[in-house]
Amino acid sequence: MVYHEKKLAVSGLMTGASPGQPPTGMQKPMKETAILLISCPDQKGLVAAIANFLHEHDANILHADQHQDAELELFLMRVEWEMADFGLPVPEFSHAFAPLAERFRMDWRLSLSSYRPRMAVFVSRYDHCLADLLYRHQSGELHCEIPIIISNHEDTQWLADAYGLPFQHIHVHKDSKAEAEKMQLALLHHHRVDFLVLARYMQVLSPEFIRHYPHRIINIHHSFLPAFNGAKPYHRAFERGVKLIGATSHYVTEVLDDGPIIEQDVTRVSHRYAIEDLIQKGADLEKVVLSRAVKWHIESRILLYANKTVVFD
Amino acid sequence: MVYHEKKLAVSGLMTGASPGQPPTGMQKPMKETAILLISCPDQKGLVAAIANFLHEHDANILHADQHQDAELELFLMRVEWEMADFGLPVPEFSHAFAPLAERFRMDWRLSLSSYRPRMAVFVSRYDHCLADLLYRHQSGELHCEIPIIISNHEDTQWLADAYGLPFQHIHVHKDSKAEAEKMQLALLHHHRVDFLVLARYMQVLSPEFIRHYPHRIINIHHSFLPAFNGAKPYHRAFERGVKLIGATSHYVTEVLDDGPIIEQDVTRVSHRYAIEDLIQKGADLEKVVLSRAVKWHIESRILLYANKTVVFD
Amino acid sequence: MVYHEKKLAVSGLMTGASPGQPPTGMQKPMKETAILLISCPDQKGLVAAIANFLHEHDANILHADQHQDAELELFLMRVEWEMADFGLPVPEFSHAFAPLAERFRMDWRLSLSSYRPRMAVFVSRYDHCLADLLYRHQSGELHCEIPIIISNHEDTQWLADAYGLPFQHIHVHKDSKAEAEKMQLALLHHHRVDFLVLARYMQVLSPEFIRHYPHRIINIHHSFLPAFNGAKPYHRAFERGVKLIGATSHYVTEVLDDGPIIEQDVTRVSHRYAIEDLIQKGADLEKVVLSRAVKWHIESRILLYANKTVVFD
Amino acid sequence: MVYHEKKLAVSGLMTGASPGQPPTGMQKPMKETAILLISCPDQKGLVAAIANFLHEHDANILHADQHQDAELELFLMRVEWEMADFGLPVPEFSHAFAPLAERFRMDWRLSLSSYRPRMAVFVSRYDHCLADLLYRHQSGELHCEIPIIISNHEDTQWLADAYGLPFQHIHVHKDSKAEAEKMQLALLHHHRVDFLVLARYMQVLSPEFIRHYPHRIINIHHSFLPAFNGAKPYHRAFERGVKLIGATSHYVTEVLDDGPIIEQDVTRVSHRYAIEDLIQKGADLEKVVLSRAVKWHIESRILLYANKTVVFD
């Protein structure tokens, strides 16, 4: 089972920028839309049933994408419609949709574009991914809240300050990791965080920690997985003499660097690149690969099955 | 109006390879499917109506893609289903679908995967695109017939021979172009050709000729259009000092190099590339960009509107 | 004549970060090196003569790149060596090298890696390129000073503040452009600026202005030049239905968007991209394409001839 | 020690196409050039010494590339000059260059552009790489001889016939592999083969076999190595849910898929790709990645060190 019905995001949480902070960017006023993600066994009549349900309630469909996995006989769908003239009040959706969902044994999730998911960012010393996420958030590209940035170092405090966002330093020592994670979890809970982004966070999270946020922790790994999983991928890429370096964003599971891949990209290198050059050129990849994953997650474009992702972009 | 109902492709035209020729490749036995392309004004209830129609006739949908153009309020769809248990005989489809099509003012077209469209190839002296198309045809990647290859030179006869395909040399002189086109058209008509591919054919076709095959002539232009349209694009790219060269496949319209773009790609070059190197590296681009366009055309993946293409790949 | 001997950059201009500002990043201590750029008619014995000159003065060569343009019979070279054990004091280089330079009719330029060129940034309202440059400057990737950021709007003041850099708002009205340029030039002169970057600066500079900084103004154009030069390239790309969008960094000359191209890149788009999506995806391209050009300029990797660039990367 | 002095390729081996065969393509008449590859410990005066040697003999240098590996203190160079007015007869080169080579402890190799290296192609059933190589050979892009094509199947005989090239079927059974290799080696020896290309040859060669052609066997592996080394890489890529698939050409060493990488490339895939689609899209990658490696090998552009390649392209 992939998707479970989630408490609906009805209440808007529009926290404005504090005075004296950077402007909130060029966010155009967006139409409010609803996004329904569905995953169920494939069978005839499925599309007709869903389309009829939406039509009965007067939905004006803006986007619809579907995918069938022939081997697993699985049906996956993302459909987005305007809320303006939708005939079904959001609190009643669950009840109204239930018969259909049961008949086709659907896992489903509804989200509203007006809701800005609450994202926590974990970071260590490398700050390029953090700087990139904060800029994209500020410019309106990432439609989310950032209630908290957590780091095991103090180096990136200045960036959080520059963007007027809360920063919490939690020291992590190998002997006190469990305690540190307890503090982190308390903080995440306090801030009602929906999902986490590890923006080059250099600590391995414990399975216990991960279980609190199943498929809701996004990591960026600085290689083209499954090549060079684990530590020091640029050094190993250099040694192996590869002609392209890569970056991979994925959901974190209990097996290191093995979770479902969300996005990957590569860039060309040559013998003229020293390790420092790989690291610098790779940083540009990491930024775009991570930010795409975060954006797709926020916009409910990702469906999961068989330790893989379907991205309806 | 983009699509007009087309005489249905009911009769299969399975011409096997002649004896003594290359094997017909690794064509896996394919399920027979039907593909419906639809283009109409966007309105509520459209998807439900189509899904219901297909469900009523027991269609097992394999793929469905749709696109809405918000500005033009246009709805575009491609849906593919298995013929095995489809309840409606093909010759009756048109009649049965008519009420729906009229209600929503649809342009539509049905094609069957079992039908292999009949493709003519025009070529001059450069033979890389021809060699590539013939290989892909032989290997089963391009699910089409090639009843005729036409050239204004004899240089590529050997390639046609190698693949056991008919070749016709029609000399084109600037004073006898109209006559040559008349001969070409007669040949195309005789071979009941469905669409044409200009595989680096170095002659400009007349508007009269083009009108016989509206949106059914695919050209490959050796630049990233609209840059360097017209003659000698590699030379002009070299002179301008661009850092990437490109190739563009497009449908031919009466305005040179201005038809709807089907596919484009680019590759990196540097100051170390002389013009001959650009030409050689560009040839690899041209091959893949043209073959993708041809494949999408054969598989009914391309919809046209506003001098643009939607490719449901 | 491309290169003219330039007053040598002997005095280091190491301005530290002000207190309370972001840290100056992870700048590794670099070996001091000298970089010699040479451009001259190609002839036998050239490489031997240069190599002998450097060897006589005990140069430890770290990198050497050369290029011959066969058609123009031109020789271009970049050679970099360590200063540590170089036997010729920098102030004497010019005198010692003169006989060789004259004999082979060289245009040449020497620069020292210890000198941080002084870069001014011009910006309007779009701030993504500015944000990217400031971050790269702060992180140590761009080895330059930024004595002044100039804008015709006040919107980006906060970014300059965040990075602790001087910002000057100079209003530009179509009737007062000449006056505005006079103020800009005075400011650039006052800050002893070496080169300018137009980071999506939405004003066309006058030929008079440009003549003050020949081949020392770098612009980013948001298309794959020469396609869509001039205004609104993303809108025109959308209308034309291209399958890739691009960005181009180039030196500014008096003809709009026609200067020597330094770097270009493209990214894939599809029918699913609205204009706003093109703009957003394009912004990521613009950032990397501009920053590469700036970095190569700073590191003396670019040679110019025939309105083209040779980049020794 | 990487390079050993090789018996010089003085005698041209210009075997023309047999009558009735495809034309030998658009081979422009090339200037005869000499290419010198050098690998030695880095030290001062090296470039000057080489440049002086060439200048003394009146060499007109066309291209020169060099690379220093800072960590290993290694110097690598490729220099190409015109033979027309070169003052040193080829048979005397070795003797004249010896003092320099000894002084700097060089591994070096001289090759002449007029010599067409003799390449054997090994193939099994997949014929796309073979078809691609034969086309490029015929068109003049690959400046080599193909004295023999060897296969453990008869499926590709028709392709060899189409291009008028000798084909030998040698059956390989797991119990008779040693014997088969003996026959293959005899054939290679008889045809005085310089290097081998495994064009999707589905048999693992024995270490004994490989030792006969050290760094002279080029393989294409259908993944982005080191990811998915070994069997069935596309299936494993599909299972892992990667977003890009790749291909890698490398020299064969005794450790499977572990030899020095010559070239790699990737292409984007999505959830819409079934395994057969990966295989088909991957085939296009394999062709270009293999053909680039072969071309660079033929043109003496590849230097080896530390199980890596330097490609002077």
PDB file of C-alpha atoms in Angstrom, chain A residues 21-23 26 28 63 65 125-129 131-132 135-136 138-141 155 158-159 162-163 267 272-273 276-277 280-281 284 287-288 291-292 295 299 313, chain C residues 21-23 26 28 63 65 125-129 131-132 135-136 138-141 155 158-159 162-163 267 272-273 276-277 280-281 284 287-288 291-292 295 299 313:
ATOM      1  CA  GLN A  21      13.059  40.695   5.212  1.00  0.00           C
ATOM      2  CA  PRO A  22      13.527  39.998   1.535  1.00  0.00           C
ATOM      3  CA  PRO A  23      10.373  40.414  -0.525  1.00  0.00           C
ATOM      4  CA  MET A  26       7.146  37.242  -7.920  1.00  0.00           C
ATOM      5  CA  LYS A  28       1.656  35.168  -9.281  1.00  0.00           C
ATOM      6  CA  HIS A  63      -4.173  18.212 -15.927  1.00  0.00           C
ATOM      7  CA  ASP A  65      -1.690  11.932 -16.169  1.00  0.00           C
ATOM      8  CA  ARG A 125      28.834  22.679   6.325  1.00  0.00           C
ATOM      9  CA  TYR A 126      28.430  22.601   2.550  1.00  0.00           C
ATOM     10  CA  ASP A 127      25.912  25.355   1.996  1.00  0.00           C
ATOM     11  CA  HIS A 128      25.301  25.403  -1.785  1.00  0.00           C
ATOM     12  CA  CYS A 129      22.113  23.329  -1.685  1.00  0.00           C
ATOM     13  CA  ALA A 131      21.504  28.622  -0.445  1.00  0.00           C
ATOM     14  CA  ASP A 132      19.771  27.363  -3.569  1.00  0.00           C
ATOM     15  CA  TYR A 135      16.618  31.459  -2.879  1.00  0.00           C
ATOM     16  CA  ARG A 136      14.017  29.361  -4.704  1.00  0.00           C
ATOM     17  CA  GLN A 138      12.080  33.272  -1.455  1.00  0.00           C
ATOM     18  CA  SER A 139      11.476  33.764  -5.180  1.00  0.00           C
ATOM     19  CA  GLY A 140       8.225  31.833  -5.009  1.00  0.00           C
ATOM     20  CA  GLU A 141       9.412  28.840  -7.023  1.00  0.00           C
ATOM     21  CA  ASP A 155      28.381  27.821   9.585  1.00  0.00           C
ATOM     22  CA  TRP A 158      24.189  33.624   8.245  1.00  0.00           C
ATOM     23  CA  LEU A 159      22.233  32.261   5.269  1.00  0.00           C
ATOM     24  CA  ALA A 162      19.814  36.614   5.308  1.00  0.00           C
ATOM     25  CA  TYR A 163      16.519  35.032   4.305  1.00  0.00           C
ATOM     26  CA  THR A 267      27.591  16.581 -16.430  1.00  0.00           C
ATOM     27  CA  ARG A 272      41.571  18.296 -16.946  1.00  0.00           C
ATOM     28  CA  TYR A 273      39.334  18.163 -13.861  1.00  0.00           C
ATOM     29  CA  GLU A 276      38.203  20.039  -6.504  1.00  0.00           C
ATOM     30  CA  ASP A 277      36.867  20.774  -9.969  1.00  0.00           C
ATOM     31  CA  GLN A 280      32.644  22.402  -7.795  1.00  0.00           C
ATOM     32  CA  LYS A 281      31.011  21.283 -11.030  1.00  0.00           C
ATOM     33  CA  ASP A 284      25.752  22.832  -9.635  1.00  0.00           C
ATOM     34  CA  LYS A 287      21.440  22.038  -6.599  1.00  0.00           C
ATOM     35  CA  VAL A 288      19.199  21.505  -9.621  1.00  0.00           C
ATOM     36  CA  SER A 291      15.444  21.419  -6.145  1.00  0.00           C
ATOM     37  CA  ARG A 292      13.535  19.546  -8.851  1.00  0.00           C
ATOM     38  CA  LYS A 295       9.414  20.997  -6.194  1.00  0.00           C
ATOM     39  CA  GLU A 299       3.380  19.803  -6.050  1.00  0.00           C
ATOM     40  CA  ASP A 313       5.872  16.442 -14.483  1.00  0.00           C
TER      41      ASP A 313
ATOM     42  CA  GLN C  21      29.304  39.498   7.089  1.00  0.00           C
ATOM     43  CA  PRO C  22      29.115  36.010   5.642  1.00  0.00           C
ATOM     44  CA  PRO C  23      32.360  34.075   5.853  1.00  0.00           C
ATOM     45  CA  MET C  26      36.200  27.643   1.572  1.00  0.00           C
ATOM     46  CA  LYS C  28      41.849  26.972  -0.414  1.00  0.00           C
ATOM     47  CA  HIS C  63      49.025  24.133 -17.888  1.00  0.00           C
ATOM     48  CA  ASP C  65      46.915  25.039 -24.236  1.00  0.00           C
ATOM     49  CA  ARG C 125      14.448  43.340 -11.362  1.00  0.00           C
ATOM     50  CA  TYR C 126      15.134  39.663 -12.136  1.00  0.00           C
ATOM     51  CA  ASP C 127      17.518  38.699  -9.385  1.00  0.00           C
ATOM     52  CA  HIS C 128      18.359  35.027 -10.029  1.00  0.00           C
ATOM     53  CA  CYS C 129      21.650  35.702 -11.830  1.00  0.00           C
ATOM     54  CA  ALA C 131      21.879  35.885  -6.371  1.00  0.00           C
ATOM     55  CA  ASP C 132      23.875  33.176  -8.096  1.00  0.00           C
ATOM     56  CA  TYR C 135      26.757  33.208  -3.749  1.00  0.00           C
ATOM     57  CA  ARG C 136      29.583  31.976  -5.980  1.00  0.00           C
ATOM     58  CA  GLN C 138      31.101  34.482  -1.404  1.00  0.00           C
ATOM     59  CA  SER C 139      31.909  30.769  -1.615  1.00  0.00           C
ATOM     60  CA  GLY C 140      35.259  31.491  -3.255  1.00  0.00           C
ATOM     61  CA  GLU C 141      34.361  30.053  -6.669  1.00  0.00           C
ATOM     62  CA  ASP C 155      14.425  45.518  -5.659  1.00  0.00           C
ATOM     63  CA  TRP C 158      18.384  43.276   0.033  1.00  0.00           C
ATOM     64  CA  LEU C 159      20.604  40.741  -1.746  1.00  0.00           C
ATOM     65  CA  ALA C 162      22.769  40.031   2.662  1.00  0.00           C
ATOM     66  CA  TYR C 163      26.204  39.548   1.137  1.00  0.00           C
ATOM     67  CA  THR C 267      17.523  22.313 -21.655  1.00  0.00           C
ATOM     68  CA  ARG C 272       3.525  20.731 -20.987  1.00  0.00           C
ATOM     69  CA  TYR C 273       5.575  23.885 -20.384  1.00  0.00           C
ATOM     70  CA  GLU C 276       6.116  30.784 -17.039  1.00  0.00           C
ATOM     71  CA  ASP C 277       7.631  27.304 -16.907  1.00  0.00           C
ATOM     72  CA  GLN C 280      11.595  29.334 -14.620  1.00  0.00           C
ATOM     73  CA  LYS C 281      13.505  26.479 -16.226  1.00  0.00           C
ATOM     74  CA  ASP C 284      18.565  27.820 -14.100  1.00  0.00           C
ATOM     75  CA  LYS C 287      22.709  31.188 -14.007  1.00  0.00           C
ATOM     76  CA  VAL C 288      25.155  28.452 -14.975  1.00  0.00           C
ATOM     77  CA  SER C 291      28.683  32.073 -14.134  1.00  0.00           C
ATOM     78  CA  ARG C 292      30.855  29.889 -16.368  1.00  0.00           C
ATOM     79  CA  LYS C 295      34.717  32.431 -14.154  1.00  0.00           C
ATOM     80  CA  GLU C 299      40.775  33.099 -14.904  1.00  0.00           C
ATOM     81  CA  ASP C 313      39.011  25.405 -19.992  1.00  0.00           C
TER      82      ASP C 313
END
